[in-house]
Coordinates of C-alpha atoms in Angstrom, one line a residue:
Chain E
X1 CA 106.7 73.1 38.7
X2 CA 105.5 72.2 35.2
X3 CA 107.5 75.3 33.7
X4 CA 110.6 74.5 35.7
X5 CA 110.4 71.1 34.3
X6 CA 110.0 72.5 30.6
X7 CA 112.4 74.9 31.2
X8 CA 114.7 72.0 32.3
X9 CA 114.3 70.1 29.9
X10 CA 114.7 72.9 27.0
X11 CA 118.1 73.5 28.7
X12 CA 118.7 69.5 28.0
X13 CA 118.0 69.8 24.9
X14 CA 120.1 72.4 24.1
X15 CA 123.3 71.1 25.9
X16 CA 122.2 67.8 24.1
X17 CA 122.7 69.4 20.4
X18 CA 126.3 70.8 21.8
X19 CA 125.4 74.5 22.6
X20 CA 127.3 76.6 25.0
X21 CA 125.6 78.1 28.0
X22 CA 126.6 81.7 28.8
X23 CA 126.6 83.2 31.7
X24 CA 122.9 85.1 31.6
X25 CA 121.5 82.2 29.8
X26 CA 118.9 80.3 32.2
X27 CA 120.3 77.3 33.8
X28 CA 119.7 74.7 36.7
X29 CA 120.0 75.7 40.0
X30 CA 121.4 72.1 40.3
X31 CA 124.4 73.1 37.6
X32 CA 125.4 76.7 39.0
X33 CA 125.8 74.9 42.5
X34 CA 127.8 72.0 40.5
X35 CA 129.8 74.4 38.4
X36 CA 130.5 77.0 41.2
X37 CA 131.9 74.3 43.5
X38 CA 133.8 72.3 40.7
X39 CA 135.4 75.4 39.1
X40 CA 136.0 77.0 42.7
X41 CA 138.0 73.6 43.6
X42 CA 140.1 73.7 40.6
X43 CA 141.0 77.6 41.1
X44 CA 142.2 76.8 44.6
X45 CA 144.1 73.7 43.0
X46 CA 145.6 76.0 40.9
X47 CA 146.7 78.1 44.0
X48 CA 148.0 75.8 46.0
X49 CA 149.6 73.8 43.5
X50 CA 151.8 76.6 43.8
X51 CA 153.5 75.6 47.0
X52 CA 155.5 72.5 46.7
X53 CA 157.0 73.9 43.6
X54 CA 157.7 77.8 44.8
X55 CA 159.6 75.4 47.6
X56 CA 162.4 74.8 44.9
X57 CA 162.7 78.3 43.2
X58 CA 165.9 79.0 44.9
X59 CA 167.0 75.8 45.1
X60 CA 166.7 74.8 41.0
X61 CA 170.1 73.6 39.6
X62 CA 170.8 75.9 36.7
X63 CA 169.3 79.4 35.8
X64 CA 167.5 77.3 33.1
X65 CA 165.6 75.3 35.3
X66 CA 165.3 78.3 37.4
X67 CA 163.4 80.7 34.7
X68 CA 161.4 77.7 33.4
X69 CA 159.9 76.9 37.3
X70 CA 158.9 80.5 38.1
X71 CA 157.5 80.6 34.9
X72 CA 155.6 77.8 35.3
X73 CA 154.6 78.8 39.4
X74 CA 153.3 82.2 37.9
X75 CA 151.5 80.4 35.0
X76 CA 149.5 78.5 37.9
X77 CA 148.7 81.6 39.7
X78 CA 147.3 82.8 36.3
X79 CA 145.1 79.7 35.9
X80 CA 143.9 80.4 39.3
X81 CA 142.9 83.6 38.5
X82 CA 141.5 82.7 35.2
X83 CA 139.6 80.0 37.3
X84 CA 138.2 82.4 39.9
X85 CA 136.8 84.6 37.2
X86 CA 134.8 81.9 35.2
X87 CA 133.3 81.3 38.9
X88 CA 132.4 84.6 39.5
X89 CA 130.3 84.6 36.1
X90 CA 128.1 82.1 38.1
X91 CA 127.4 84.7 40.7
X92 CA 129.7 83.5 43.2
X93 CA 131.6 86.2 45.3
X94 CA 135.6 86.5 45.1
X95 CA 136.0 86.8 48.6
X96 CA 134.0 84.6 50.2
X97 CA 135.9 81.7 47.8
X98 CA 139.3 83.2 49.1
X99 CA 138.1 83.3 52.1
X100 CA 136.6 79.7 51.8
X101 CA 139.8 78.4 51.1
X102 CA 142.2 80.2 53.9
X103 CA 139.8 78.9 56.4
X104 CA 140.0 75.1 55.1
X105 CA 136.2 75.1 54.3
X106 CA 137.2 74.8 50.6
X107 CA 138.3 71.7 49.1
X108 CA 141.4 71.5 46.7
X109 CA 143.2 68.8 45.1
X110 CA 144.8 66.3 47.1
X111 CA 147.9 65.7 45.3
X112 CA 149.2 68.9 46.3
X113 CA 149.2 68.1 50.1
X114 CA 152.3 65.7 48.8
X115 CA 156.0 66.4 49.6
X116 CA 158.7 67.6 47.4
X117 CA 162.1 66.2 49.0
X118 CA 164.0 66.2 46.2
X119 CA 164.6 67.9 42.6
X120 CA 163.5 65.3 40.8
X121 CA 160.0 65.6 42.9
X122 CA 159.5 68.9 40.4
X123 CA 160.1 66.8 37.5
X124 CA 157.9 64.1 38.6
X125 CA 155.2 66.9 39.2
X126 CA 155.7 68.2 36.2
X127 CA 155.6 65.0 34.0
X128 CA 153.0 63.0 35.7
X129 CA 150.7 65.6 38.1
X130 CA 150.8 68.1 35.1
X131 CA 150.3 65.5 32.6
X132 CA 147.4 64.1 34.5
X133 CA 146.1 68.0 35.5
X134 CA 146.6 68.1 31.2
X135 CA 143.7 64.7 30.9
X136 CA 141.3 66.3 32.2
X137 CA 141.8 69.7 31.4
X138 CA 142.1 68.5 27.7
X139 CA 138.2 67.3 28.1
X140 CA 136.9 70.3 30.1
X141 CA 137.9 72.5 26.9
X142 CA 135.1 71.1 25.6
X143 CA 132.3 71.3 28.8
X144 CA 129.2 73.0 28.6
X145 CA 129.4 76.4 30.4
X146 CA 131.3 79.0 28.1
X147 CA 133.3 80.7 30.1
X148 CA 134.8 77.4 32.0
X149 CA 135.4 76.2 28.8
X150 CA 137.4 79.5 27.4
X151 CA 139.7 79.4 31.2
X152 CA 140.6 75.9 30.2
X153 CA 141.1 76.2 26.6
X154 CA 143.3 79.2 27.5
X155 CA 145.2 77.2 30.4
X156 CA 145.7 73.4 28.0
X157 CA 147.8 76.0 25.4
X158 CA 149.7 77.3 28.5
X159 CA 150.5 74.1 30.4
X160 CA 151.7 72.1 27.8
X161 CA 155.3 73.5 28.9
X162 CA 154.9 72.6 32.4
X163 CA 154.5 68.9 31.4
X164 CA 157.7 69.1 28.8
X165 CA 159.7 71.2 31.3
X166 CA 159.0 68.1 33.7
X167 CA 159.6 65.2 31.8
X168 CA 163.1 67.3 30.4
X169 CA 163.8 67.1 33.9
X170 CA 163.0 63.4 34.6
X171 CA 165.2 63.1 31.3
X172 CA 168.3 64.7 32.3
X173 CA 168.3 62.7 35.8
X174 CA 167.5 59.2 34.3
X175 CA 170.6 59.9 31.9
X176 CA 172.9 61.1 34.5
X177 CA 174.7 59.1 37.2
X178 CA 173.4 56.2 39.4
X179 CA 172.4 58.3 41.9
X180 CA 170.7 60.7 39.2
X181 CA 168.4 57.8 37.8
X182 CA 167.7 56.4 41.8
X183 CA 166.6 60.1 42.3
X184 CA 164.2 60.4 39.3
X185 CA 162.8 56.4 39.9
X186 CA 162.0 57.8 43.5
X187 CA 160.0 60.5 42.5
X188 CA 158.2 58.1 40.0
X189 CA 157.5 55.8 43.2
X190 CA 156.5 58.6 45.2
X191 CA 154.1 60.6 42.4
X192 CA 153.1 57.6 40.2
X193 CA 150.3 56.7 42.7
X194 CA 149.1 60.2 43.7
X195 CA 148.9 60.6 40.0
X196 CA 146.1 58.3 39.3
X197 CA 144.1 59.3 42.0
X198 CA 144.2 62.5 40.8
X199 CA 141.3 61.4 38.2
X200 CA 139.4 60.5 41.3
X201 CA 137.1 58.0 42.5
X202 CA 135.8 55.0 40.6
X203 CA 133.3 55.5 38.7
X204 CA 130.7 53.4 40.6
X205 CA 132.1 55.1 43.6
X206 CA 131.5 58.8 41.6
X207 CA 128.1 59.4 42.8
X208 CA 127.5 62.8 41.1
X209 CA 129.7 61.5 37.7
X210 CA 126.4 60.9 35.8
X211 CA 124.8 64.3 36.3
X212 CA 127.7 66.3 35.3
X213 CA 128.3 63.7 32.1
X214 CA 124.4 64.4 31.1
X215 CA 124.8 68.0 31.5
X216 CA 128.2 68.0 29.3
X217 CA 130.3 69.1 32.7
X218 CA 132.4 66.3 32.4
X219 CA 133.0 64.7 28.6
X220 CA 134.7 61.3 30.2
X221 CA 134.2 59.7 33.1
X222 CA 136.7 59.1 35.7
X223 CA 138.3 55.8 35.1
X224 CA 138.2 56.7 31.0
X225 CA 140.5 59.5 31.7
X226 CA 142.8 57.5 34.4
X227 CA 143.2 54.6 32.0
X228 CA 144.0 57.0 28.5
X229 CA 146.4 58.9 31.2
X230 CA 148.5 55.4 31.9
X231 CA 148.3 53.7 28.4
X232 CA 150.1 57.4 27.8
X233 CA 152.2 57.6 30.6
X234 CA 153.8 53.9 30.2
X235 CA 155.8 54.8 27.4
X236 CA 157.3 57.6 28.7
X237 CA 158.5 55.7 31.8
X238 CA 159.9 53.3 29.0
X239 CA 161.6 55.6 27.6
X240 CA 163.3 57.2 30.7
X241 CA 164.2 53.6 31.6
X242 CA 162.6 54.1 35.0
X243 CA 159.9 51.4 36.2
X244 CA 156.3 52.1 37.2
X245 CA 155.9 51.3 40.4
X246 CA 153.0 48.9 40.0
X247 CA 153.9 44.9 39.5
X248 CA 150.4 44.2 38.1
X249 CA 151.0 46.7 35.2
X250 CA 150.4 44.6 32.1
X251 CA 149.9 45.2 28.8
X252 CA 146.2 44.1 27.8
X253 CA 146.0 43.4 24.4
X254 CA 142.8 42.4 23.8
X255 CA 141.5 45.5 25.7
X256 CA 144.1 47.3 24.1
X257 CA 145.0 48.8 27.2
X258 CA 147.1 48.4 30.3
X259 CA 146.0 46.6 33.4
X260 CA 146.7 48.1 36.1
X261 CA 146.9 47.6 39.9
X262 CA 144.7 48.8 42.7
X263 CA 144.6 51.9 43.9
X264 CA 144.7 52.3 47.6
X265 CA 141.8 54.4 48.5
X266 CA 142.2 54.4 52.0
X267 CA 145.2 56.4 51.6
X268 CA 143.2 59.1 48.8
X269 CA 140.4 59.3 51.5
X270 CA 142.8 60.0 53.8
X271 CA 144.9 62.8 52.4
X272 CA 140.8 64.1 51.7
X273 CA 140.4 64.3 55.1
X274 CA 143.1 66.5 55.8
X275 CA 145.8 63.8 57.0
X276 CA 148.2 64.1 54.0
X277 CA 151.8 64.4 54.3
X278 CA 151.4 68.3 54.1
X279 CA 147.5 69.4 54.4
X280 CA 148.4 72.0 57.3
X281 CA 151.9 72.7 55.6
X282 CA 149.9 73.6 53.0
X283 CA 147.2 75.8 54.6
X284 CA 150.0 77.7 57.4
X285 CA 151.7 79.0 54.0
X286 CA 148.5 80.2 52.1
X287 CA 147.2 82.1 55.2
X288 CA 150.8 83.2 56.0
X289 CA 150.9 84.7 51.9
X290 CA 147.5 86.8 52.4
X291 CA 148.2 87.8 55.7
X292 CA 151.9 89.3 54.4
X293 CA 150.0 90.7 51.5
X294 CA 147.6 92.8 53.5
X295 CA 149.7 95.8 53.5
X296 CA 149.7 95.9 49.9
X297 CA 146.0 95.7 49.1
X298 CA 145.9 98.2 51.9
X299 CA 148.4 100.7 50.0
X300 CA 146.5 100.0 46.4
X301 CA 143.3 101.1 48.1
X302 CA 145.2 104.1 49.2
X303 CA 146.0 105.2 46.2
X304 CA 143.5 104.5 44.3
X305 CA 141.5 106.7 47.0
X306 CA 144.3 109.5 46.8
X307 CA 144.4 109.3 42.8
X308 CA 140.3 109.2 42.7
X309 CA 140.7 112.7 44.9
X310 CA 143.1 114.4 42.9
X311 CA 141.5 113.7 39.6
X312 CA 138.3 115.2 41.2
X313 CA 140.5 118.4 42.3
X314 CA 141.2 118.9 39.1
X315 CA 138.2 118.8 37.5
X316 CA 136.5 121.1 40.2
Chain P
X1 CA 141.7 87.6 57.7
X2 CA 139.9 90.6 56.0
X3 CA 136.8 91.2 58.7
X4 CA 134.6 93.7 56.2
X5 CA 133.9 92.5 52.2
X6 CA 135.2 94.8 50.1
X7 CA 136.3 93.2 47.0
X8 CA 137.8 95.2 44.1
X9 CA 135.9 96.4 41.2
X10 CA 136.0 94.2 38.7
X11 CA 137.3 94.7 35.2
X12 CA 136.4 93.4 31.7
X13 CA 139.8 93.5 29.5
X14 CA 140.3 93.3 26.0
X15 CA 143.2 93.0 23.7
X16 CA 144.5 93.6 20.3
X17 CA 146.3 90.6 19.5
X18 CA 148.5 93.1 16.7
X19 CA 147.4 96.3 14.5
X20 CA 145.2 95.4 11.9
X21 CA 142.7 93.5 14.6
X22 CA 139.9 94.1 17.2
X23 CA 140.2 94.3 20.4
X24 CA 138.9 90.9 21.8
X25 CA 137.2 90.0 25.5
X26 CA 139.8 87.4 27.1
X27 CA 138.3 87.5 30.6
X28 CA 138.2 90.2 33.9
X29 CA 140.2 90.5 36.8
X30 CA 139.5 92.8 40.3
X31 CA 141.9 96.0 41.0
X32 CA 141.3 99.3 42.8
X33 CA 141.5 101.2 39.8
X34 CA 141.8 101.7 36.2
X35 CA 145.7 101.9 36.4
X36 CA 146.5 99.0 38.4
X37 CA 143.8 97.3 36.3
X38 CA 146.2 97.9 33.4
X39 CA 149.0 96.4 35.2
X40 CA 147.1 93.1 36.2
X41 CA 145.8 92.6 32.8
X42 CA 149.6 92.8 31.9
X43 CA 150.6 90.0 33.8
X44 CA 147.7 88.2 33.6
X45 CA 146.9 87.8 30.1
X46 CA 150.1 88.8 28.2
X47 CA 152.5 86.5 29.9
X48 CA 153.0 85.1 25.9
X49 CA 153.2 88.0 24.5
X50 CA 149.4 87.4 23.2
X51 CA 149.0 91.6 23.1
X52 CA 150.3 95.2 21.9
X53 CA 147.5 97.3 23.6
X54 CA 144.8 96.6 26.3
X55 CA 141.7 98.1 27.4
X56 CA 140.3 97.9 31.0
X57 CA 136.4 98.7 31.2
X58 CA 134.5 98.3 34.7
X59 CA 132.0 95.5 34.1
X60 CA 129.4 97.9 35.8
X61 CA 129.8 100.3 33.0
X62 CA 128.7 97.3 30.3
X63 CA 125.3 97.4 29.1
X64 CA 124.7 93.8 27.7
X65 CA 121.4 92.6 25.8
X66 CA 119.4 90.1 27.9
X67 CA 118.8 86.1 26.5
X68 CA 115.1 87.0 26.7
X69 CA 115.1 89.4 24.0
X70 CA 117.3 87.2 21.7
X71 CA 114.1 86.2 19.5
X72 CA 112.9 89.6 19.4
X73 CA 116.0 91.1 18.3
X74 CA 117.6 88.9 16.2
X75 CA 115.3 86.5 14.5
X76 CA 114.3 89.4 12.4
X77 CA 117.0 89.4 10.5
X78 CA 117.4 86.0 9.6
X79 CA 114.4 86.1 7.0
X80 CA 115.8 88.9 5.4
X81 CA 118.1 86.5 3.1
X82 CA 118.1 89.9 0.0
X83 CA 120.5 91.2 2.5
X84 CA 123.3 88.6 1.0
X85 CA 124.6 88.7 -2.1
X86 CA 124.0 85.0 -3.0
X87 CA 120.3 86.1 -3.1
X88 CA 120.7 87.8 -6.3
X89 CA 121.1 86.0 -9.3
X90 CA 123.9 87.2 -11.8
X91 CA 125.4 84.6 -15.2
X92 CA 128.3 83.2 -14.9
X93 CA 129.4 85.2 -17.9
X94 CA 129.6 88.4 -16.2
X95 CA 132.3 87.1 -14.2
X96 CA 132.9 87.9 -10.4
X97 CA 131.0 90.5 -8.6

């Protein structure tokens, strides 16, 4: 007991004076679990996040717009790949997180288990779910376990497009016709919202917050990165000329920051639970991707069997 | 749903950003084999054109030093400051060396 507690304490200390942990290094039971199930979530994020995007590949109005989404759908693929890696330098298993997810055990982010009616829902996505994705991604370049930290630092440089490709979008519809700008300021109703819970929970609501800010997890708490992500995100709307859905959005200036209004937590909780807009939309197209891909890990086993044998017939 | 766990080998991949450089670790990935572990680490980690040439190594075949022996192997050398040139002193007036 002592040692454990010297031992945790040394490992303290040394996340205290800013050191990275590596994988073999000794650590917490208490932080592997954390840092298993955190990066785990944001893998499957990355997955799903997929979905209500791939949803307007073939429907994108130029080939401009077209080339810049699947870019951006196969960049999130990489992150979740990137994502699942890091997790498995914790010791967890590949497969039992895939599996974790397909069967709905696994949690991902909520946001994703929103519609995308219309083409300006993929600008909206873009600008303000990227963007918001971008917050806290920023700050977990700079967490304590190495290889978490590399995945994000790797995944800020690549999604900075995804937030610009957005916003251009959001830009070309709030300069176009009427109906153009009532399109974009409907996505910004419909994803303004979803947005800020993204950043999740209060923080006296954030029960495990404090433990995951003391071991350098987290660098900024919940409603830090919420609040930088709207005094940000204000300006842009400004700019667009499309109004933030929120009437008790106020500039603060003695704070130096914007009040804003409340956030209706019964709804978050909700699309938690699994009663979102999409939740089993969501989960019926995952399970229906693996299930289609079965043939082909089937045939790369195959051949990799058939290519292992015919290198050993060779060499015999 | 897959009933039996048989999850691909998994690969350590490096890349040289451009001639004149190391290969560098930028992360793993599973495949069946070595050649289809190529391919993944193609679309994977070269999507910005980060590479010129990749290498593929199971992680099973790497042989890594453990955290435990960090004092024994390398504090040894940190005492040995004649092993720099700053140790050494040389005037001014010989110029550079």
């Amino acid at each position: 007991m002592t040692t454990e507690m010297n031992l945790e304490q040394k490992f303290q200390d040394y996340v205290d004076a800013e050191n990275k942990i590596e994988p073999k290094d000794w650590m917490p039971d208490r932080y592997r679990k954390t840092l298993i199930r955190q990066i785990s979530q944001h893998a499957h994020s990355e997955v799903v996040g997929m979905l209500p995007e791939a949803n307007w590949i073939t429907r994108a109005p130029s080939l401009r717009r077209k080339v810049a989404l699947l870019a951006k759908v196969q960049d999130e693929a990489g992150h979740g790949l990137y994502l699942y890696s890091a997790a498995e330098t914790l010791g967890a298993d590949r497969q039992d997180m895939v599996e974790d997810l397909l069967s709905g055990k696994a949690k991902y982010s909520s946001i994703f288990n929103y519609p995308t009616p219309t083409w300006a829902d993929i600008g909206a996505i873009g600008w303000l779910v990227d963007g918001a994705a971008i917050a806290n991604q920023v700050m977990l370049c700079r967490t304590s376990y190495g290889p978490y930290s590399r995945a994000m630092v790797r995944i800020c440089k690549e999604e900075s497009f995804h937030q610009r490709q957005g916003y251009e979008i959001m830009m070309t519809l709030a300069r176009g016709t009427e109906k153009q700008k009532q399109m974009a300021q409907e996505a910004l109703n419909r994803w303004w919202w979803p947005s800020l819970m993204m950043f999740g929970p209060t923080d006296d609501e954030s029960p495990n917050s404090a433990q995951s800010m003391k071991w350098k997890i987290k660098r900024k708490s919940n409603d830090q990165l919420r609040q930088e992500f709207i005094d940000k995100t204000v300006p842009q709307a400004e700019f667009l000329g499309l109004q933030v859905p929120d009437p008790d959005l106020k500039w603060n200036e003695e704070r130096g920051h914007y009040n804003f209004g409340t956030i209706d937590w019964e709804e978050f909780y909700n699309v938690i639970n699994g009663n979102g807009k999409c939740n089993k939309q969501r989960m019926d197209a995952r399970n229906k991707a693996h299930d289609e891909g079965e043939w082909v890990r089937e045939a790369a086993n195959a051949y990799a069997l058939k290519e292992q044998k015919r290198k050993e017939q060779v060499a015999a | 749903m897959s009933k039996n766990k048989d999850n691909w080998k998994i690969w350590e991949v490096f890349i040289r950003s451009r001639n004149g450089l190391s290969h560098k670790h930028v992360g793993s990935l599973h495949a069946p084999d070595a050649e289809v572990a190529l391919k993944n680490a193609r679309d994977v980690y070269t999507r910005r054109s980060e590479g010129i040439s990749i290498w593929v190594v199971p992680s099973e075949a790497i042989t890594a030093s453990s955290p435990d022996e960090k004092e024994p192997l390398f504090t040894p050398a940190d005492d040995k400051v004649y092993r720099h040139p700053t140790f050494y002193d040389i005037p001014d007036e010989v110029g550079h060396m």
